[in-house]
């Protein structure tokens, strides 16, 4: 987490620093990022950076977690717009992420250099890892379960985790193989439709 001095910065100076962080972490992945480049772009002394953040990892996860919070509310908004349909929501949410130019390279560097901590931040864009969290409860309250084969909050939680995994695995594949938005979206729709239909034929379920 950033230090209190970061939050006490005048808004203009804080936004300049945030833009410098975005620029550097969009240029290269975290392990290649340079504090020197960040402070040069922000126009601050190197020592000031460490008054605001513990290190570059702290700065990176501040950005990633802010993005996760933003996308979490976007997902809820889209879910509401689609009357609680999690599948149409996933497709629309994914399409918007593909079209998001501002965060494209930042997301690409993060997803192609995934760690457990980065994965956890991405997971929170749709639902928290804690099924007792307020965010999960807010998501669950919006989901239309009338057509879903789900019998409990626990099953809904795992269903949303599956959808989240599909979204971010497809994003990573898109970045890794330079897929076109059209091809990427088609792949996602195929996987979402497989989940909707189920992978086992009804006639074999009683065997």
CSV table of C-alpha atoms in Angstrom, one decimal:
chain,number,residue,atom,x,y,z
A,1,UNK,CA,0.0,0.0,0.0
A,2,UNK,CA,1.2,3.5,-0.7
A,3,UNK,CA,2.4,5.6,2.3
A,4,UNK,CA,0.2,8.4,3.7
A,5,UNK,CA,2.5,10.9,2.1
A,6,UNK,CA,1.3,9.7,-1.3
A,7,UNK,CA,-2.3,10.4,-0.5
A,8,UNK,CA,-1.4,13.8,1.0
A,9,UNK,CA,0.1,14.9,-2.3
A,10,UNK,CA,-1.7,17.7,-4.2
A,11,UNK,CA,-4.0,16.1,-6.8
A,12,UNK,CA,-2.1,17.3,-9.8
A,13,UNK,CA,1.3,16.0,-8.5
A,14,UNK,CA,-0.3,12.7,-7.5
A,15,UNK,CA,-1.8,12.3,-11.0
A,16,UNK,CA,1.6,13.1,-12.6
A,17,UNK,CA,3.2,10.4,-10.5
A,18,UNK,CA,0.4,7.9,-11.4
A,19,UNK,CA,0.9,8.6,-15.1
A,20,UNK,CA,4.6,8.0,-14.7
A,21,UNK,CA,3.9,4.7,-13.1
A,22,UNK,CA,1.5,3.7,-15.8
A,23,UNK,CA,3.9,4.6,-18.5
A,24,UNK,CA,6.8,2.5,-17.0
A,25,UNK,CA,4.7,-0.5,-16.1
A,26,UNK,CA,3.1,-0.4,-19.6
A,27,UNK,CA,6.5,-0.2,-21.2
A,28,UNK,CA,8.0,-3.2,-19.5
A,29,UNK,CA,6.9,-5.9,-16.9
A,30,UNK,CA,7.5,-5.3,-13.2
A,31,UNK,CA,10.8,-7.1,-13.0
A,32,UNK,CA,12.3,-4.9,-15.7
A,33,UNK,CA,10.8,-1.6,-14.5
A,34,UNK,CA,13.1,1.2,-13.4
A,35,UNK,CA,12.5,3.5,-10.5
A,36,UNK,CA,14.9,6.0,-12.3
A,37,UNK,CA,12.5,6.1,-15.3
A,38,UNK,CA,9.5,6.7,-13.0
A,39,UNK,CA,11.1,9.6,-11.1
A,40,UNK,CA,12.4,11.2,-14.2
A,41,UNK,CA,9.0,11.1,-15.9
A,42,UNK,CA,7.3,12.4,-12.7
A,43,UNK,CA,9.9,15.1,-12.2
A,44,UNK,CA,10.6,14.1,-8.6
A,45,UNK,CA,13.9,13.2,-6.7
A,46,UNK,CA,14.5,9.5,-6.3
A,47,UNK,CA,14.3,9.8,-2.5
A,48,UNK,CA,10.7,11.2,-2.9
A,49,UNK,CA,9.6,8.0,-4.5
A,50,UNK,CA,10.5,6.0,-1.4
A,51,UNK,CA,8.5,8.5,0.7
A,52,UNK,CA,5.4,7.5,-1.3
A,53,UNK,CA,6.0,3.7,-1.9
A,54,UNK,CA,8.1,1.0,-0.2
A,55,UNK,CA,9.5,0.0,-3.6
A,56,UNK,CA,8.5,-0.5,-7.2
A,57,UNK,CA,6.5,-3.6,-6.3
A,58,UNK,CA,4.4,-1.5,-3.9
A,59,UNK,CA,3.8,1.0,-6.7
A,60,UNK,CA,2.9,-1.7,-9.3
A,61,UNK,CA,0.4,-3.4,-7.0
A,62,UNK,CA,-1.2,0.0,-6.1
A,63,UNK,CA,-1.9,0.5,-9.8
A,64,UNK,CA,-3.1,-3.1,-10.3
A,65,UNK,CA,-5.4,-3.0,-7.3
A,66,UNK,CA,-6.8,0.3,-8.4
A,67,UNK,CA,-7.6,-1.1,-11.8
A,68,UNK,CA,-9.1,-4.2,-10.2
A,69,UNK,CA,-11.5,-2.0,-8.1
A,70,UNK,CA,-12.4,0.0,-11.2
A,71,UNK,CA,-13.1,-3.2,-13.3
A,72,UNK,CA,-15.0,-4.7,-10.4
A,73,UNK,CA,-17.6,-1.9,-10.5
A,74,UNK,CA,-17.6,-2.1,-14.3
A,75,UNK,CA,-18.5,-5.8,-14.1
A,76,UNK,CA,-21.3,-5.1,-11.6
A,77,UNK,CA,-22.7,-2.3,-13.9
A,78,UNK,CA,-22.6,-4.7,-16.9
A,79,UNK,CA,-24.2,-7.5,-14.9
A,80,UNK,CA,-27.1,-5.1,-14.0
A,81,UNK,CA,-27.4,-4.0,-17.6
A,82,UNK,CA,-27.7,-7.6,-18.7
A,83,UNK,CA,-30.4,-8.3,-16.1
A,84,UNK,CA,-28.2,-10.6,-14.1
A,85,UNK,CA,-27.0,-12.9,-17.0
A,86,UNK,CA,-23.4,-13.8,-16.0
A,87,UNK,CA,-22.6,-15.2,-19.4
A,88,UNK,CA,-23.6,-12.2,-21.5
A,89,UNK,CA,-21.9,-10.1,-18.9
A,90,UNK,CA,-18.7,-12.0,-19.2
A,91,UNK,CA,-18.7,-11.6,-23.0
A,92,UNK,CA,-19.5,-7.9,-22.8
A,93,UNK,CA,-16.9,-7.3,-20.0
A,94,UNK,CA,-14.3,-9.2,-22.0
A,95,UNK,CA,-15.0,-7.2,-25.2
A,96,UNK,CA,-14.6,-3.9,-23.3
A,97,UNK,CA,-11.3,-5.0,-21.9
A,98,UNK,CA,-10.0,-5.8,-25.4
A,99,UNK,CA,-11.0,-2.3,-26.5
A,100,UNK,CA,-9.5,-0.6,-23.4
A,101,UNK,CA,-6.5,1.2,-25.0
A,102,UNK,CA,-5.4,3.0,-21.8
A,103,UNK,CA,-4.6,-0.2,-19.9
A,104,UNK,CA,-3.8,-2.5,-22.8
A,105,UNK,CA,0.0,-2.7,-22.4
A,106,UNK,CA,-0.2,-2.6,-18.6
A,107,UNK,CA,-2.5,-5.6,-18.6
A,108,UNK,CA,-0.4,-7.4,-21.2
A,109,UNK,CA,2.8,-7.1,-19.1
A,110,UNK,CA,1.0,-8.1,-16.0
A,111,UNK,CA,-0.7,-11.2,-17.5
A,112,UNK,CA,2.3,-12.4,-19.4
A,113,UNK,CA,4.4,-12.3,-16.2
A,114,UNK,CA,1.8,-13.7,-13.9
A,115,UNK,CA,2.6,-14.4,-10.2
A,116,UNK,CA,0.2,-15.7,-7.6
A,117,UNK,CA,-0.1,-12.2,-6.2
A,118,UNK,CA,-0.9,-10.7,-9.7
A,119,UNK,CA,-3.4,-13.5,-10.3
A,120,UNK,CA,-5.2,-12.8,-7.1
A,121,UNK,CA,-5.5,-9.1,-8.1
A,122,UNK,CA,-7.0,-10.1,-11.4
A,123,UNK,CA,-9.4,-12.4,-9.8
A,124,UNK,CA,-10.9,-9.6,-7.7
A,125,UNK,CA,-12.0,-7.8,-10.9
A,126,UNK,CA,-15.0,-10.1,-11.0
A,127,UNK,CA,-15.4,-11.5,-7.5
A,128,UNK,CA,-13.3,-11.6,-4.3
A,129,UNK,CA,-11.6,-14.8,-3.4
A,130,UNK,CA,-13.5,-14.6,-0.1
A,131,UNK,CA,-17.1,-15.8,-0.7
A,132,UNK,CA,-18.2,-14.1,2.4
A,133,UNK,CA,-17.0,-10.7,1.2
A,134,UNK,CA,-19.3,-7.7,0.5
A,135,UNK,CA,-18.2,-7.7,-3.1
A,136,UNK,CA,-19.3,-11.3,-3.7
A,137,UNK,CA,-22.6,-10.6,-1.9
A,138,UNK,CA,-23.2,-7.6,-4.2
A,139,UNK,CA,-22.4,-9.7,-7.3
A,140,UNK,CA,-24.5,-12.6,-6.1
A,141,UNK,CA,-27.5,-10.3,-5.4
A,142,UNK,CA,-27.5,-9.2,-9.1
A,143,UNK,CA,-27.2,-12.7,-10.7
A,144,UNK,CA,-30.4,-14.0,-12.2
A,145,UNK,CA,-30.4,-17.7,-11.0
A,146,UNK,CA,-33.7,-18.6,-12.6
A,147,UNK,CA,-32.0,-20.4,-15.6
A,148,UNK,CA,-28.9,-21.5,-13.7
A,149,UNK,CA,-28.3,-25.1,-12.4
A,150,UNK,CA,-27.0,-23.7,-9.1
A,151,UNK,CA,-28.3,-24.7,-5.7
A,152,UNK,CA,-26.3,-22.7,-3.3
A,153,UNK,CA,-24.1,-19.6,-2.7
A,154,UNK,CA,-21.1,-21.8,-2.7
A,155,UNK,CA,-21.9,-23.2,-6.2
A,156,UNK,CA,-22.5,-19.6,-7.5
A,157,UNK,CA,-19.2,-18.5,-6.1
A,158,UNK,CA,-17.4,-21.3,-7.9
A,159,UNK,CA,-19.3,-20.6,-11.1
A,160,UNK,CA,-18.1,-17.0,-11.0
A,161,UNK,CA,-14.6,-18.2,-10.4
A,162,UNK,CA,-14.8,-20.4,-13.5
A,163,UNK,CA,-16.0,-17.5,-15.6
A,164,UNK,CA,-13.2,-15.3,-14.2
A,165,UNK,CA,-10.6,-17.9,-15.1
A,166,UNK,CA,-11.9,-18.2,-18.6
A,167,UNK,CA,-11.8,-14.4,-19.1
A,168,UNK,CA,-8.2,-13.9,-17.9
A,169,UNK,CA,-6.8,-17.1,-19.5
A,170,UNK,CA,-8.2,-15.9,-22.8
A,171,UNK,CA,-6.7,-12.4,-22.3
A,172,UNK,CA,-3.3,-14.0,-21.6
A,173,UNK,CA,-3.6,-16.2,-24.7
A,174,UNK,CA,-4.5,-13.1,-26.8
A,175,UNK,CA,-1.5,-11.2,-25.6
A,176,UNK,CA,0.8,-14.2,-25.9
A,177,UNK,CA,-0.2,-15.1,-29.5
A,178,UNK,CA,-1.1,-11.6,-30.7
A,179,UNK,CA,-4.7,-12.7,-31.6
A,180,UNK,CA,-7.0,-10.2,-33.2
A,181,UNK,CA,-9.9,-8.9,-31.1
A,182,UNK,CA,-12.3,-10.8,-33.4
A,183,UNK,CA,-10.5,-14.1,-33.0
A,184,UNK,CA,-10.0,-13.6,-29.2
A,185,UNK,CA,-13.7,-12.8,-28.7
A,186,UNK,CA,-14.7,-15.8,-30.8
A,187,UNK,CA,-12.6,-18.1,-28.6
A,188,UNK,CA,-14.1,-16.7,-25.4
A,189,UNK,CA,-17.6,-17.1,-26.7
A,190,UNK,CA,-16.9,-20.7,-27.6
A,191,UNK,CA,-15.7,-21.5,-24.0
A,192,UNK,CA,-18.6,-19.6,-22.4
A,193,UNK,CA,-21.1,-21.5,-24.6
A,194,UNK,CA,-19.5,-24.8,-23.6
A,195,UNK,CA,-20.0,-23.9,-20.0
A,196,UNK,CA,-23.6,-22.8,-20.6
A,197,UNK,CA,-24.5,-26.1,-22.4
A,198,UNK,CA,-22.5,-28.3,-20.1
A,199,UNK,CA,-19.8,-30.8,-21.2
A,200,UNK,CA,-21.7,-34.1,-20.5
A,201,UNK,CA,-24.6,-35.3,-22.6
A,202,UNK,CA,-27.9,-35.6,-20.6
A,203,UNK,CA,-28.4,-39.2,-21.8
A,204,UNK,CA,-25.1,-40.2,-20.0
A,205,UNK,CA,-25.8,-38.6,-16.7
A,206,UNK,CA,-27.9,-41.5,-15.4
A,207,UNK,CA,-25.4,-44.1,-16.3
